[in-house]
């Protein structure tokens, strides 16, 4: 009973002390998760459509190490992102922030929508009116013509 | 009625054609990144030289007598070897080029320099590559133009070709000398 009680008391500590080692840096599971969230948002500069987390380039590995070292040192996620942007520019962010440079990019869906409505309106306006329905006489004549 | 969408397709087509055309003639590289270092001084660093030689630090770059280049290179980098002739040529015109060997074994760097020529006025080694990260270097070769006030004015990622020299570097050298 006593052993069980002490185990119960120790359990949170054991859970917290559970560590992983990634790229040579040892950190807790929570810290590793935070590091992964940061790394997933950063572009690998070598293979530019991969994230730092997903890339096997040596620079990406080095940046993963830096992220983890800073996480262990207690740096906030924002300050780690700022560290990367300061060195590599906003291009390092896989999701670019809204700025003068990216305004057109973010506005493009709305521009496309407005253009779509405009084209639809133009198409509607220039549509030829459908012909009047056939009268009984016309229908009879049509049938005659089709049969002959 | 089709004029409008057709117009957009045409504009898009011309746009794509221009991009491809400029990529073909080396005037546009979609992978090139603007360096946040431009308009600023290089970050603080002190790097050792090659095999016990004197290295240099950011304070040595604070006020060069004339505009100069800092070239990041490595013996394992193929475009660096392709660029070596160009750097020699530039060094002969009196332009100072300081080299930083990036993540390279000192002996390999030494062998590389004896093989491809040494255009560097001064030489430092960044074996860990951590100074390179502070500079925002993402591959070698990379070349930075530093003006007389120690401010970075230009960064080129990749080998310096004749086109890069004529369209990129030479006008800036004239402007800042």
Short mmCIF file of C-alpha atoms in Angstrom, two decimals:
data_model
loop_
_atom_site.label_atom_id
_atom_site.label_comp_id
_atom_site.label_asym_id
_atom_site.label_seq_id
_atom_site.Cartn_x
_atom_site.Cartn_y
_atom_site.Cartn_z
CA UNK A 1 0.00 0.00 0.00
CA UNK A 2 2.78 2.34 0.93
CA UNK A 3 4.70 1.54 -2.24
CA UNK A 4 1.60 2.17 -4.28
CA UNK A 5 1.08 5.51 -2.57
CA UNK A 6 4.62 6.67 -3.19
CA UNK A 7 4.30 5.56 -6.82
CA UNK A 8 1.16 7.64 -7.13
CA UNK A 9 2.95 10.65 -5.72
CA UNK A 10 5.92 10.11 -7.99
CA UNK A 11 3.91 9.50 -11.16
CA UNK A 12 3.57 13.12 -12.31
CA UNK A 13 7.28 13.61 -11.75
CA UNK A 14 8.06 10.50 -13.79
CA UNK A 15 5.75 11.62 -16.56
CA UNK A 16 7.31 15.05 -16.60
CA UNK A 17 10.83 13.69 -16.56
CA UNK A 18 10.21 11.61 -19.68
CA UNK A 19 12.66 12.91 -22.21
CA UNK A 20 13.39 12.45 -25.88
CA UNK A 21 16.56 13.13 -27.81
CA UNK A 22 16.25 14.68 -31.24
CA UNK A 23 19.25 15.77 -33.30
CA UNK A 24 21.43 15.43 -30.23
CA UNK A 25 19.34 17.65 -27.95
CA UNK A 26 17.60 16.04 -24.99
CA UNK A 27 14.34 17.64 -23.96
CA UNK A 28 11.01 16.74 -22.38
CA UNK A 29 8.14 15.46 -24.48
CA UNK A 30 6.28 18.75 -24.04
CA UNK A 31 9.33 20.74 -25.13
CA UNK A 32 9.80 18.49 -28.15
CA UNK A 33 6.16 19.02 -29.12
CA UNK A 34 6.58 22.78 -28.91
CA UNK A 35 9.78 22.59 -30.97
CA UNK A 36 7.97 20.56 -33.63
CA UNK A 37 5.16 23.09 -33.86
CA UNK A 38 7.74 25.83 -34.43
CA UNK A 39 9.77 23.82 -36.92
CA UNK A 40 6.65 22.91 -38.90
CA UNK A 41 6.02 26.59 -39.56
CA UNK A 42 9.52 27.30 -40.86
CA UNK A 43 10.75 26.78 -44.38
CA UNK A 44 13.93 24.87 -45.05
CA UNK A 45 16.01 27.31 -47.08
CA UNK A 46 17.83 24.56 -48.92
CA UNK A 47 14.87 22.54 -50.20
CA UNK A 48 12.43 25.36 -50.22
CA UNK A 49 9.10 23.56 -50.12
CA UNK A 50 9.94 21.48 -47.09
CA UNK A 51 9.62 22.51 -43.49
CA UNK A 52 12.61 22.51 -41.18
CA UNK A 53 11.03 19.56 -39.34
CA UNK A 54 10.63 17.52 -42.49
CA UNK A 55 13.89 18.25 -44.24
CA UNK A 56 17.04 16.18 -44.11
CA UNK A 57 19.30 19.03 -45.25
CA UNK A 58 22.13 19.70 -42.83
CA UNK A 59 21.14 23.35 -42.42
CA UNK A 60 17.62 22.25 -41.43
CA UNK A 61 19.10 19.86 -38.89
CA UNK A 62 21.22 22.65 -37.46
CA UNK A 63 18.18 24.92 -37.21
CA UNK A 64 16.23 22.12 -35.48
CA UNK A 65 19.03 21.94 -32.93
CA UNK A 66 18.90 25.71 -32.40
CA UNK A 67 15.11 25.62 -31.96
CA UNK A 68 15.40 22.85 -29.38
CA UNK A 69 18.22 24.54 -27.50
CA UNK A 70 16.17 27.71 -27.30
CA UNK A 71 13.05 25.79 -26.22
CA UNK A 72 15.06 24.12 -23.44
CA UNK A 73 16.42 27.53 -22.45
CA UNK A 74 12.82 28.69 -22.08
CA UNK A 75 12.57 31.04 -25.08
CA UNK A 76 9.03 31.79 -26.22
CA UNK A 77 7.85 30.40 -29.54
CA UNK A 78 7.49 33.92 -30.89
CA UNK A 79 11.04 34.88 -30.00
CA UNK A 80 12.33 31.74 -31.75
CA UNK A 81 10.34 32.60 -34.88
CA UNK A 82 11.69 36.17 -34.68
CA UNK A 83 15.21 34.78 -34.44
CA UNK A 84 14.68 32.95 -37.75
CA UNK A 85 12.98 35.88 -39.50
CA UNK A 86 15.76 38.22 -38.41
CA UNK A 87 18.30 35.99 -40.17
CA UNK A 88 16.44 34.68 -43.19
CA UNK A 89 13.62 37.17 -43.77
CA UNK A 90 9.88 36.49 -43.89
CA UNK A 91 10.45 33.92 -46.62
CA UNK A 92 11.44 31.50 -43.86
CA UNK A 93 7.82 31.49 -42.66
CA UNK A 94 5.74 28.90 -44.51
CA UNK A 95 2.68 31.02 -43.75
CA UNK A 96 3.72 34.54 -44.70
CA UNK A 97 2.39 37.39 -42.55
CA UNK A 98 0.02 39.93 -44.02
CA UNK A 99 2.17 42.82 -45.21
CA UNK A 100 2.47 45.21 -48.12
CA UNK A 101 4.49 42.57 -49.97
CA UNK A 102 1.92 39.80 -49.47
CA UNK A 103 -1.24 41.90 -49.76
CA UNK A 104 -1.92 40.84 -53.34
CA UNK A 105 -1.42 37.20 -52.37
CA UNK A 106 -4.00 37.38 -49.59
CA UNK A 107 -6.39 39.48 -51.68
CA UNK A 108 -6.28 37.12 -54.67
CA UNK A 109 -9.25 34.90 -53.65
CA UNK A 110 -11.46 37.97 -53.24
CA UNK A 111 -10.23 39.45 -56.51
CA UNK A 112 -11.01 36.14 -58.23
CA UNK A 113 -14.49 36.09 -56.67
CA UNK A 114 -15.27 39.64 -57.82
CA UNK A 115 -13.99 38.82 -61.32
CA UNK A 116 -16.10 35.67 -61.36
CA UNK A 117 -19.25 37.62 -60.51
CA UNK A 118 -18.36 40.19 -63.15
CA UNK A 119 -17.91 37.56 -65.85
CA UNK A 120 -21.17 35.86 -64.82
CA UNK A 121 -22.99 39.20 -64.96
CA UNK A 122 -21.55 39.94 -68.41
CA UNK A 123 -22.57 36.47 -69.62
CA UNK A 124 -26.11 36.91 -68.29
CA UNK A 125 -26.49 40.31 -69.86
CA UNK A 126 -25.43 39.23 -73.32
CA UNK A 127 -27.52 36.04 -73.34
CA UNK A 128 -29.92 35.85 -76.31
CA UNK A 129 -33.60 35.66 -75.28
CA UNK A 130 -35.02 32.13 -75.79
CA UNK A 131 -37.43 31.78 -78.76
CA UNK A 132 -41.19 31.79 -78.04
CA UNK A 133 -42.78 28.31 -77.58
CA UNK A 134 -44.15 26.72 -80.76
CA UNK A 135 -47.79 27.19 -81.60
CA UNK A 136 -49.92 24.09 -82.40
CA UNK A 137 -49.74 24.85 -86.09
CA UNK A 138 -45.96 25.14 -86.02
CA UNK A 139 -45.65 21.88 -84.12
CA UNK A 140 -47.73 20.04 -86.67
CA UNK A 141 -45.63 21.47 -89.46
CA UNK A 142 -42.42 20.48 -87.66
CA UNK A 143 -43.63 16.93 -87.25
CA UNK A 144 -44.59 16.77 -90.93
CA UNK A 145 -41.20 18.04 -91.95
CA UNK A 146 -39.34 15.64 -89.68
CA UNK A 147 -41.29 12.62 -90.93
CA UNK A 148 -40.87 13.37 -94.62
CA UNK B 1 -18.32 38.13 -73.92
CA UNK B 2 -15.19 35.98 -73.98
CA UNK B 3 -12.92 38.98 -74.35
CA UNK B 4 -12.48 39.44 -70.62
CA UNK B 5 -11.48 35.87 -69.61
CA UNK B 6 -9.41 35.63 -72.77
CA UNK B 7 -7.66 38.83 -71.78
CA UNK B 8 -6.83 37.36 -68.37
CA UNK B 9 -5.48 34.18 -69.89
CA UNK B 10 -3.36 36.26 -72.25
CA UNK B 11 -1.99 38.44 -69.43
CA UNK B 12 -1.24 35.31 -67.38
CA UNK B 13 0.48 33.71 -70.36
CA UNK B 14 2.65 36.75 -70.98
CA UNK B 15 3.48 36.81 -67.26
CA UNK B 16 4.58 33.17 -67.22
CA UNK B 17 6.52 33.60 -70.42
CA UNK B 18 8.38 36.58 -68.96
CA UNK B 19 9.26 34.64 -65.81
CA UNK B 20 10.55 31.65 -67.81
CA UNK B 21 12.44 33.91 -70.19
CA UNK B 22 14.12 35.74 -67.33
CA UNK B 23 14.94 32.47 -65.58
CA UNK B 24 16.50 31.15 -68.77
CA UNK B 25 18.76 34.18 -69.13
CA UNK B 26 19.80 34.09 -65.43
CA UNK B 27 18.09 37.38 -64.72
CA UNK B 28 15.63 35.89 -62.28
CA UNK B 29 16.06 33.11 -59.77
CA UNK B 30 12.85 32.13 -57.98
CA UNK B 31 14.88 30.47 -55.23
CA UNK B 32 16.94 33.58 -54.48
CA UNK B 33 15.99 35.22 -51.23
CA UNK B 34 16.40 38.85 -50.33
CA UNK B 35 18.88 39.09 -47.47
CA UNK B 36 17.66 40.83 -44.30
CA UNK B 37 21.30 41.83 -43.78
CA UNK B 38 21.18 44.35 -46.62
CA UNK B 39 21.33 47.86 -45.20
CA UNK B 40 22.81 46.56 -41.95
CA UNK B 41 26.20 45.65 -40.52
CA UNK B 42 27.16 41.97 -40.32
CA UNK B 43 26.27 40.41 -36.95
CA UNK B 44 28.96 40.20 -34.29
CA UNK B 45 31.35 37.30 -34.79
CA UNK B 46 34.96 36.30 -34.26
CA UNK B 47 36.27 33.46 -36.36
CA UNK B 48 39.66 31.76 -36.26
CA UNK B 49 41.89 31.54 -39.30
CA UNK B 50 42.95 28.46 -41.17
CA UNK B 51 45.19 26.02 -39.28
CA UNK B 52 46.30 28.54 -36.67
CA UNK B 53 46.35 31.54 -39.01
CA UNK B 54 44.78 34.86 -38.09
CA UNK B 55 41.03 34.99 -38.67
CA UNK B 56 38.87 38.08 -38.51
CA UNK B 57 35.87 39.49 -36.73
CA UNK B 58 33.00 41.83 -37.50
CA UNK B 59 34.99 44.80 -36.22
CA UNK B 60 37.53 44.21 -39.01
CA UNK B 61 34.69 44.77 -41.46
CA UNK B 62 33.49 47.97 -39.81
CA UNK B 63 35.17 50.49 -42.15
CA UNK B 64 37.10 49.05 -45.08
CA UNK B 65 39.08 51.61 -47.16
CA UNK B 66 37.14 50.54 -50.24
CA UNK B 67 34.05 48.39 -50.85
CA UNK B 68 34.92 44.74 -50.39
CA UNK B 69 33.47 41.28 -50.67
CA UNK B 70 33.00 38.56 -48.09
CA UNK B 71 32.79 35.20 -49.80
CA UNK B 72 31.50 32.08 -48.08
CA UNK B 73 32.87 28.93 -49.62
CA UNK B 74 33.74 25.30 -48.94
CA UNK B 75 36.04 22.76 -50.51
CA UNK B 76 33.11 20.33 -50.85
CA UNK B 77 31.05 22.81 -52.86
CA UNK B 78 31.11 22.39 -56.62
CA UNK B 79 29.85 25.88 -57.62
CA UNK B 80 32.59 27.33 -55.40
CA UNK B 81 35.21 25.69 -57.59
CA UNK B 82 33.42 27.05 -60.65
CA UNK B 83 33.50 30.50 -59.12
CA UNK B 84 37.19 30.35 -58.19
CA UNK B 85 38.39 31.75 -61.52
CA UNK B 86 36.01 34.69 -61.27
CA UNK B 87 37.16 35.49 -57.74
CA UNK B 88 40.81 35.40 -58.85
CA UNK B 89 39.95 37.77 -61.67
CA UNK B 90 38.19 40.14 -59.27
CA UNK B 91 41.04 40.00 -56.78
CA UNK B 92 43.47 40.99 -59.52
CA UNK B 93 41.50 44.17 -60.15
CA UNK B 94 42.37 45.20 -56.59
CA UNK B 95 39.02 44.29 -55.03
CA UNK B 96 39.49 42.88 -51.56
CA UNK B 97 37.80 39.54 -51.05
CA UNK B 98 37.75 38.03 -47.60
CA UNK B 99 36.91 34.38 -47.43
CA UNK B 100 35.08 32.35 -44.82
CA UNK B 101 35.32 28.58 -45.15
CA UNK B 102 31.93 27.14 -44.23
CA UNK B 103 31.69 23.80 -42.40
CA UNK B 104 34.90 22.59 -43.90
CA UNK B 105 37.83 20.56 -42.60
CA UNK B 106 40.89 22.89 -42.42
CA UNK B 107 43.07 20.47 -44.35
CA UNK B 108 40.47 20.17 -47.09
CA UNK B 109 40.22 23.97 -47.29
CA UNK B 110 43.99 24.22 -47.61
CA UNK B 111 44.06 21.66 -50.38
CA UNK B 112 41.19 23.39 -52.17
CA UNK B 113 42.98 26.76 -52.06
CA UNK B 114 46.21 25.32 -53.43
CA UNK B 115 44.25 23.62 -56.19
CA UNK B 116 41.90 26.42 -57.27
CA UNK B 117 43.91 29.47 -56.19
CA UNK B 118 43.55 31.71 -53.18
CA UNK B 119 41.89 35.05 -54.02
CA UNK B 120 41.33 35.94 -50.37
CA UNK B 121 43.04 38.85 -48.66
CA UNK B 122 42.03 37.38 -45.33
CA UNK B 123 40.67 34.01 -44.43
CA UNK B 124 38.53 32.75 -41.59
CA UNK B 125 36.90 29.41 -40.85
CA UNK B 126 33.39 28.76 -39.61
CA UNK B 127 33.63 25.08 -38.86
CA UNK B 128 30.42 24.87 -36.81
CA UNK B 129 28.46 26.96 -39.34
CA UNK B 130 26.85 28.97 -36.55
CA UNK B 131 28.20 32.33 -37.73
CA UNK B 132 26.80 31.51 -41.15
CA UNK B 133 23.35 31.07 -39.60
CA UNK B 134 23.65 34.50 -37.99
CA UNK B 135 24.47 35.96 -41.40
CA UNK B 136 21.50 34.17 -42.95
CA UNK B 137 23.74 32.09 -45.21
CA UNK B 138 21.75 29.17 -46.60
CA UNK B 139 24.25 27.63 -48.97
CA UNK B 140 27.69 28.15 -50.44
CA UNK B 141 28.99 30.05 -52.29
CA UNK B 142 27.45 33.24 -50.99
CA UNK B 143 28.98 36.64 -51.51
CA UNK B 144 28.31 39.86 -49.61
CA UNK B 145 29.29 43.35 -50.71
CA UNK B 146 30.30 45.59 -47.80
CA UNK B 147 30.63 49.32 -48.41
CA UNK B 148 33.11 51.76 -46.87
CA UNK B 149 30.89 52.33 -43.88
CA UNK B 150 30.71 48.61 -43.13
CA UNK B 151 27.13 48.18 -44.34
CA UNK B 152 26.07 45.17 -46.40
CA UNK B 153 24.78 46.37 -49.77
CA UNK B 154 24.35 43.20 -51.78
CA UNK B 155 24.18 39.46 -51.31
CA UNK B 156 24.52 36.87 -54.03
CA UNK B 157 23.69 33.23 -53.35
CA UNK B 158 25.41 31.00 -55.90
CA UNK B 159 28.43 31.38 -58.10
CA UNK B 160 29.21 34.82 -59.53
CA UNK B 161 28.92 34.60 -63.30
CA UNK B 162 29.72 37.25 -65.90
CA UNK B 163 26.06 38.30 -65.96
CA UNK B 164 25.94 38.62 -62.19
CA UNK B 165 29.13 40.66 -62.30
CA UNK B 166 27.88 43.02 -64.99
CA UNK B 167 24.32 43.44 -63.82
CA UNK B 168 24.68 43.04 -60.09
CA UNK B 169 28.11 43.69 -58.69
CA UNK B 170 29.84 46.18 -60.99
CA UNK B 171 27.15 48.89 -60.84
CA UNK B 172 27.12 48.66 -57.04
CA UNK B 173 30.92 48.74 -56.83
CA UNK B 174 30.86 51.92 -58.88
CA UNK B 175 28.09 53.37 -56.75
CA UNK B 176 29.75 52.74 -53.40
CA UNK B 177 33.41 53.31 -54.22
#
